[in-house]
Short mmCIF file of C-alpha atoms in Angstrom, two decimals:
data_model
loop_
_atom_site.label_atom_id
_atom_site.label_comp_id
_atom_site.label_asym_id
_atom_site.label_seq_id
_atom_site.Cartn_x
_atom_site.Cartn_y
_atom_site.Cartn_z
CA MET F 22 -146.66 6.25 133.75
CA PRO F 23 -146.59 9.58 131.91
CA LYS F 24 -146.80 12.70 133.97
CA LYS F 25 -150.19 14.27 134.36
CA LYS F 26 -150.66 17.45 132.35
CA THR F 27 -150.90 20.62 134.37
CA GLY F 28 -153.34 23.41 133.70
CA ALA F 29 -150.69 25.71 132.21
CA ARG F 30 -149.50 22.97 129.87
CA LYS F 31 -153.05 22.31 128.64
CA LYS F 32 -153.59 26.01 128.02
CA ALA F 33 -150.34 26.28 126.06
CA GLU F 34 -151.23 23.28 123.89
CA ASN F 35 -154.72 24.65 123.18
CA ARG F 36 -153.23 28.05 122.29
CA ARG F 37 -150.77 26.47 119.86
CA GLU F 38 -153.59 24.48 118.25
CA ARG F 39 -155.72 27.60 117.82
CA GLU F 40 -152.81 29.51 116.27
CA LYS F 41 -152.19 26.63 113.87
CA GLN F 42 -155.84 26.64 112.79
CA LEU F 43 -155.77 30.42 112.33
CA ARG F 44 -152.69 30.23 110.12
CA ALA F 45 -154.30 27.49 108.05
CA SER F 46 -157.54 29.47 107.70
CA ARG F 47 -155.65 32.58 106.56
CA SER F 48 -153.90 30.69 103.80
CA THR F 49 -157.15 29.04 102.63
CA ILE F 50 -159.48 32.04 102.79
CA ASP F 51 -162.61 31.89 100.65
CA LEU F 52 -162.30 33.76 97.36
CA ALA F 53 -165.66 35.51 97.78
CA LYS F 54 -164.57 36.83 101.23
CA HIS F 55 -161.10 37.98 100.22
CA PRO F 56 -160.53 41.79 100.56
CA CYS F 57 -159.33 42.13 96.95
CA ASN F 58 -162.63 40.59 95.79
CA ALA F 59 -164.90 42.49 98.17
CA SER F 60 -167.98 44.34 97.01
CA MET F 61 -167.64 48.10 96.58
CA GLU F 62 -170.10 50.88 95.78
CA CYS F 63 -168.78 53.86 93.88
CA ASP F 64 -169.08 57.22 95.68
CA LYS F 65 -169.89 59.08 92.46
CA CYS F 66 -172.05 56.84 90.23
CA GLN F 67 -173.42 54.62 93.04
CA ARG F 68 -172.78 51.42 91.07
CA ARG F 69 -171.83 48.24 92.88
CA GLN F 70 -168.71 46.46 91.66
CA LYS F 71 -165.55 44.67 92.77
CA ASN F 72 -163.02 46.42 95.01
CA ARG F 73 -160.97 48.61 92.63
CA ALA F 74 -158.57 51.51 92.78
CA PHE F 75 -160.66 53.38 90.18
CA CYS F 76 -164.33 52.96 89.35
CA TYR F 77 -164.88 50.66 86.38
CA PHE F 78 -167.69 52.87 85.02
CA CYS F 79 -166.71 56.48 85.76
CA ASN F 80 -162.96 56.11 86.62
CA SER F 81 -163.35 58.10 89.84
CA VAL F 82 -161.11 57.54 92.90
CA GLN F 83 -162.87 56.33 96.06
CA LYS F 84 -162.74 58.37 99.26
CA LEU F 85 -162.01 55.36 101.48
CA PRO F 86 -159.89 52.84 99.58
CA ILE F 87 -159.76 49.27 100.91
CA CYS F 88 -156.48 47.40 101.16
CA ALA F 89 -156.48 44.32 98.93
CA GLN F 90 -154.43 42.30 101.43
CA CYS F 91 -155.58 43.15 104.97
CA GLY F 92 -158.91 44.85 104.12
CA LYS F 93 -158.43 47.93 106.32
CA THR F 94 -159.55 51.47 105.39
CA LYS F 95 -157.59 53.34 108.12
CA CYS F 96 -154.01 52.93 109.31
CA MET F 97 -153.87 53.28 113.12
CA MET F 98 -150.04 53.18 113.31
CA LYS F 99 -150.06 50.63 116.14
CA SER F 100 -146.99 48.87 114.76
CA SER F 101 -143.84 50.01 113.04
CA ASP F 102 -144.76 48.12 109.85
CA CYS F 103 -145.66 51.22 107.85
CA VAL F 104 -143.29 52.26 105.09
CA ILE F 105 -144.35 55.89 105.52
CA LYS F 106 -144.16 56.93 109.15
CA HIS F 107 -147.07 58.97 110.55
CA ALA F 108 -146.55 59.05 114.30
CA GLY F 109 -149.67 59.98 116.24
CA VAL F 110 -151.77 60.53 113.09
CA TYR F 111 -154.36 58.19 111.63
CA SER F 112 -154.01 58.03 107.86
CA THR F 113 -156.99 57.40 105.55
CA GLY F 114 -157.69 57.82 101.87
CA LEU F 115 -154.73 58.17 99.52
CA ALA F 116 -152.40 58.77 102.47
CA MET F 117 -152.89 55.13 103.48
CA VAL F 118 -152.25 53.44 100.10
CA GLY F 119 -148.86 52.39 98.81
CA ALA F 120 -149.42 50.59 95.48
CA ILE F 121 -151.99 49.16 93.04
CA CYS F 122 -152.02 45.45 92.37
CA ASP F 123 -151.68 44.57 88.68
CA PHE F 124 -153.76 41.41 89.06
CA CYS F 125 -156.79 42.45 91.13
CA GLU F 126 -156.69 46.19 90.27
CA ALA F 127 -157.10 47.20 93.91
CA TRP F 128 -155.19 49.43 96.33
CA VAL F 129 -152.58 47.95 98.68
CA CYS F 130 -151.86 49.83 101.93
CA HIS F 131 -148.39 51.16 102.80
CA GLY F 132 -147.74 48.35 105.27
CA ARG F 133 -144.46 46.57 104.61
CA LYS F 134 -146.03 43.11 104.93
CA CYS F 135 -148.91 43.86 102.54
CA LEU F 136 -146.61 45.45 99.95
CA SER F 137 -144.17 42.55 99.99
CA THR F 138 -146.59 39.61 100.09
CA HIS F 139 -149.77 40.56 98.23
CA ALA F 140 -148.40 40.44 94.68
CA CYS F 141 -147.15 36.86 95.17
CA ALA F 142 -150.22 35.62 97.05
CA CYS F 143 -152.95 37.48 95.12
CA PRO F 144 -155.79 34.98 94.50
CA LEU F 145 -156.78 36.74 91.25
CA THR F 146 -153.42 36.28 89.53
CA ASP F 147 -154.82 34.13 86.70
CA ALA F 148 -158.48 34.98 87.26
CA GLU F 149 -159.98 34.47 83.81
CA CYS F 150 -163.56 33.32 83.45
CA VAL F 151 -163.70 29.81 82.03
CA GLU F 152 -166.91 30.61 80.10
CA CYS F 153 -166.43 34.07 78.56
CA GLU F 154 -162.61 34.24 78.92
CA ARG F 155 -162.70 37.74 80.45
CA GLY F 156 -160.21 38.87 83.03
CA VAL F 157 -160.48 41.30 85.96
CA TRP F 158 -159.71 44.29 83.73
CA ASP F 159 -162.40 43.33 81.17
CA HIS F 160 -165.50 43.45 83.39
CA GLY F 161 -166.55 45.26 86.53
CA GLY F 162 -168.04 42.35 88.49
CA ARG F 163 -166.56 40.14 91.15
CA ILE F 164 -164.76 36.85 90.57
CA PHE F 165 -166.09 33.55 91.88
CA SER F 166 -164.91 29.95 91.91
CA CYS F 167 -166.98 27.00 90.73
CA SER F 168 -167.79 24.67 93.63
CA PHE F 169 -167.33 21.59 91.41
CA CYS F 170 -164.40 22.17 89.03
CA HIS F 171 -162.88 25.14 91.00
CA ASN F 172 -162.40 27.23 87.86
CA PHE F 173 -162.77 31.01 87.90
CA LEU F 174 -166.16 32.44 86.93
CA CYS F 175 -167.35 35.98 86.39
CA GLU F 176 -170.49 37.33 87.99
CA ASP F 177 -172.52 36.90 84.79
CA ASP F 178 -171.77 33.22 84.14
CA GLN F 179 -171.48 31.71 87.61
CA PHE F 180 -175.03 30.30 87.84
CA GLU F 181 -175.27 29.02 84.27
CA HIS F 182 -171.88 27.30 84.50
CA GLN F 183 -172.56 25.59 87.82
CA ALA F 184 -175.92 24.34 86.54
CA SER F 185 -174.23 22.52 83.64
CA CYS F 186 -170.85 21.72 85.20
CA GLN F 187 -171.64 18.12 86.18
CA VAL F 188 -172.05 16.89 82.59
CA LEU F 189 -169.55 14.41 81.16
CA GLU F 190 -168.09 14.77 77.70
CA ALA F 191 -168.92 11.09 77.05
CA GLU F 192 -172.19 9.28 76.41
CA THR F 193 -171.64 6.69 79.17
CA PHE F 194 -170.11 6.49 82.64
CA LYS F 195 -167.38 4.12 81.48
CA CYS F 196 -163.68 4.72 82.02
CA VAL F 197 -162.00 6.61 79.18
CA SER F 198 -159.13 4.09 79.11
CA CYS F 199 -161.06 0.83 79.41
CA ASN F 200 -164.60 -0.52 79.30
CA ARG F 201 -165.19 -0.67 83.05
CA LEU F 202 -167.44 1.61 85.05
CA GLY F 203 -165.69 4.82 86.08
CA GLN F 204 -165.78 5.23 89.86
CA HIS F 205 -163.88 8.54 89.97
CA SER F 206 -164.80 11.66 87.98
CA CYS F 207 -162.68 14.68 87.10
CA LEU F 208 -164.90 17.74 86.82
CA ARG F 209 -162.28 19.70 84.88
CA CYS F 210 -161.67 17.08 82.19
CA LYS F 211 -165.34 15.92 82.39
CA ALA F 212 -164.23 12.28 82.29
CA CYS F 213 -164.55 9.14 84.43
CA PHE F 214 -161.74 6.81 85.50
CA CYS F 215 -161.68 3.42 87.16
CA ASP F 216 -159.52 2.53 90.19
CA ASP F 217 -156.65 1.19 88.10
CA HIS F 218 -156.41 4.15 85.71
CA THR F 219 -156.47 6.82 88.45
CA ARG F 220 -152.99 5.71 89.48
CA SER F 221 -150.53 8.01 87.77
CA LYS F 222 -146.75 8.18 87.77
CA VAL F 223 -146.80 11.95 87.24
CA PHE F 224 -149.33 13.03 89.91
CA LYS F 225 -148.92 11.41 93.30
CA GLN F 226 -151.85 10.80 95.63
CA GLU F 227 -151.67 12.53 98.99
CA LYS F 228 -152.61 10.65 102.11
CA GLY F 229 -156.24 11.06 103.14
CA LYS F 230 -157.29 12.69 99.82
CA GLN F 231 -158.96 11.51 96.65
CA PRO F 232 -156.67 10.33 93.81
CA PRO F 233 -155.67 13.06 91.31
CA CYS F 234 -156.78 13.07 87.70
CA PRO F 235 -154.17 11.33 85.50
CA LYS F 236 -154.73 14.00 82.80
CA CYS F 237 -154.70 17.35 84.60
CA GLY F 238 -153.80 16.48 88.20
CA HIS F 239 -156.99 17.98 89.65
CA GLU F 240 -158.46 16.13 92.63
CA THR F 241 -161.15 13.69 91.51
CA GLN F 242 -164.41 12.90 93.26
CA GLU F 243 -166.43 9.73 93.49
CA THR F 244 -169.10 9.53 90.81
CA LYS F 245 -171.73 8.23 93.22
CA ASP F 246 -171.41 11.38 95.36
CA LEU F 247 -172.12 13.68 92.40
CA SER F 248 -175.16 14.37 90.26
CA MET F 249 -173.30 13.48 87.11
CA SER F 250 -175.08 13.19 83.75
CA THR F 251 -173.88 12.18 80.31
CA ARG F 252 -173.77 14.22 77.13
CA SER F 253 -176.99 14.20 75.09
CA LEU F 254 -177.09 15.06 71.38
CA LYS F 255 -180.09 16.79 69.85
CA PHE F 256 -179.23 15.50 66.43
CA GLY F 257 -176.68 13.09 65.09
CA ARG F 258 -176.26 9.38 64.94
CA GLN F 259 -178.45 8.75 67.98
CA THR F 260 -181.58 10.23 66.45
CA GLY F 261 -181.37 8.62 62.99
CA SER F 262 -183.21 5.29 62.96
CA GLU F 263 -181.53 2.52 61.01
CA GLU F 264 -183.00 1.71 57.61
CA GLY F 265 -183.20 -1.62 55.84
CA ASP F 266 -179.74 -1.29 54.34
CA GLY F 267 -178.26 -0.44 57.77
CA ALA F 268 -177.72 3.25 57.01
CA SER F 269 -177.92 5.58 59.97
CA GLY F 270 -176.45 8.89 61.09
CA TYR F 271 -176.61 12.41 59.80
CA ASP F 272 -177.84 11.40 56.32
CA VAL F 273 -180.83 9.61 57.79
CA TYR F 274 -181.51 12.56 60.08
CA TRP F 275 -181.61 15.04 57.19
CA LYS F 276 -183.66 12.60 55.06
CA ASN F 277 -186.22 12.22 57.82
CA LEU F 278 -186.30 15.95 58.33
CA SER F 279 -186.82 16.63 54.62
CA SER F 280 -189.48 13.92 54.34
CA ASP F 281 -191.34 15.37 57.30
CA LYS F 282 -191.23 18.81 55.70
CA CYS F 283 -192.40 17.39 52.35
CA GLY F 284 -195.16 15.44 54.06
CA ASP F 285 -196.37 18.50 55.88
CA ALA F 286 -196.21 20.56 52.69
CA GLY F 287 -198.10 17.86 50.70
CA TYR F 288 -200.73 17.62 53.40
CA HIS F 289 -201.25 21.38 53.35
CA ASP F 290 -201.42 21.32 49.51
CA GLU F 291 -204.07 18.57 49.58
CA GLU F 292 -206.13 20.51 52.07
CA GLU F 293 -205.88 23.64 49.93
CA ASP F 294 -206.90 21.66 46.79
CA GLU F 295 -209.92 20.21 48.60
CA TYR F 296 -211.00 23.64 49.78
CA GLU F 297 -210.60 25.07 46.27
CA ALA F 298 -212.59 22.18 44.71
CA GLU F 299 -215.42 22.68 47.20
CA ASP F 300 -215.47 26.40 46.46
CA ASP F 301 -215.59 25.72 42.70
CA GLU F 302 -218.48 23.26 43.10
CA GLU F 303 -220.44 25.71 45.20
CA GLU F 304 -219.83 28.45 42.64
CA GLU F 305 -220.95 26.13 39.78
CA ASP F 306 -224.12 25.12 41.63
CA GLU F 307 -224.98 28.73 42.33
CA GLY F 308 -224.22 29.67 38.73
CA GLY F 309 -226.42 26.81 37.37
CA LYS F 310 -229.37 27.84 39.48
CA ASP F 311 -229.06 31.45 38.36
CA SER F 312 -228.86 30.46 34.66
CA ASP F 313 -231.93 28.18 34.94
CA ALA F 314 -233.93 30.94 36.56
CA GLU F 315 -232.91 33.46 33.85
CA SER F 316 -233.76 31.05 30.98
CA SER F 317 -237.12 30.22 32.49
CA ASP F 318 -237.92 33.92 32.73
CA LEU F 319 -237.07 34.44 29.03
CA PHE F 320 -239.30 31.66 27.60
CA THR F 321 -242.36 32.04 29.83
CA ASN F 322 -244.31 34.19 27.28
CA LEU F 323 -243.11 32.32 24.15
CA ASN F 324 -245.92 30.48 22.20
CA LEU F 325 -244.90 28.00 19.49
CA GLY F 326 -248.39 26.73 18.71
CA ARG F 327 -249.32 23.07 18.47
CA THR F 328 -246.22 20.91 18.47
CA TYR F 329 -245.36 17.34 19.20
CA ALA F 330 -243.89 18.48 22.48
CA SER F 331 -247.16 20.15 23.49
CA GLY F 332 -249.21 16.90 22.99
CA TYR F 333 -251.41 18.07 20.13
CA ALA F 334 -249.63 16.41 17.25
CA HIS F 335 -251.45 13.01 17.45
CA TYR F 336 -254.85 14.67 17.34
CA GLU F 337 -253.97 16.34 14.06
CA GLU F 338 -252.78 13.04 12.54
CA GLN F 339 -256.05 11.30 13.47
CA GLU F 340 -258.12 14.05 11.84
CA ASN F 341 -256.14 13.74 8.63
#
């Protein structure tokens, strides 16, 4: 039988497990919570922006710079890690900084560990927005990561991109290599793959993880767990109805569009012609009534004597 664990042994094992989890959490820190991507308010112009060595808007230096690696604003000199020794003195401001990172544009403190490790482990090394293609030096906002495709996003495009990220570049959910239903989806390539075509000789699958994309190597996700939708075209070969000769596509779309425009224009022309004809008839009726009244007024006092029209002509013939 194995020996029973003592209390000291259990405490040592729990301590080692906690230290292992802490080391893993430090290496996989969230991008939005990283010190080099922290939110900062300028002391001079009062504008909120990403943590920077100089203000993006007014180029002023901040009174309390934040280290891009450890996130501290004051060096307490509790360890001998400082490159510049300041025994018994707390250093703040520019006395605490040692360099400026070329990737995240933020101050790095004069600690030996921060100076030697931040440039290699900076999370904003290739931080270029996938939508607008702007880097850290091109805009003043913070950098975020898409929760679906894990691409970098700027503060202006993060909501619009994530709302339309789960849209495939195909019109169906079928595998791009065969005609079967794609069970795994790559949100970077916007394509579906079946079980057979996710196996790649270039990208190996790690144990306990989803198979990688055979195109880009990004970890795929099951299609049923996502709110995936297919591409929809506003115009093109889907909207054009087939004619008798089997013609369909863009030509039919433009023909239908032109016929609709012509039909609307002809309908409006007919309505205008009807209105004009009615107006002309009303004007003619009014003009006829006015002319009849004027002619009757002219011949009211005219006396032509005895005529056949007056009814006296047959009396004169009988007398003769």
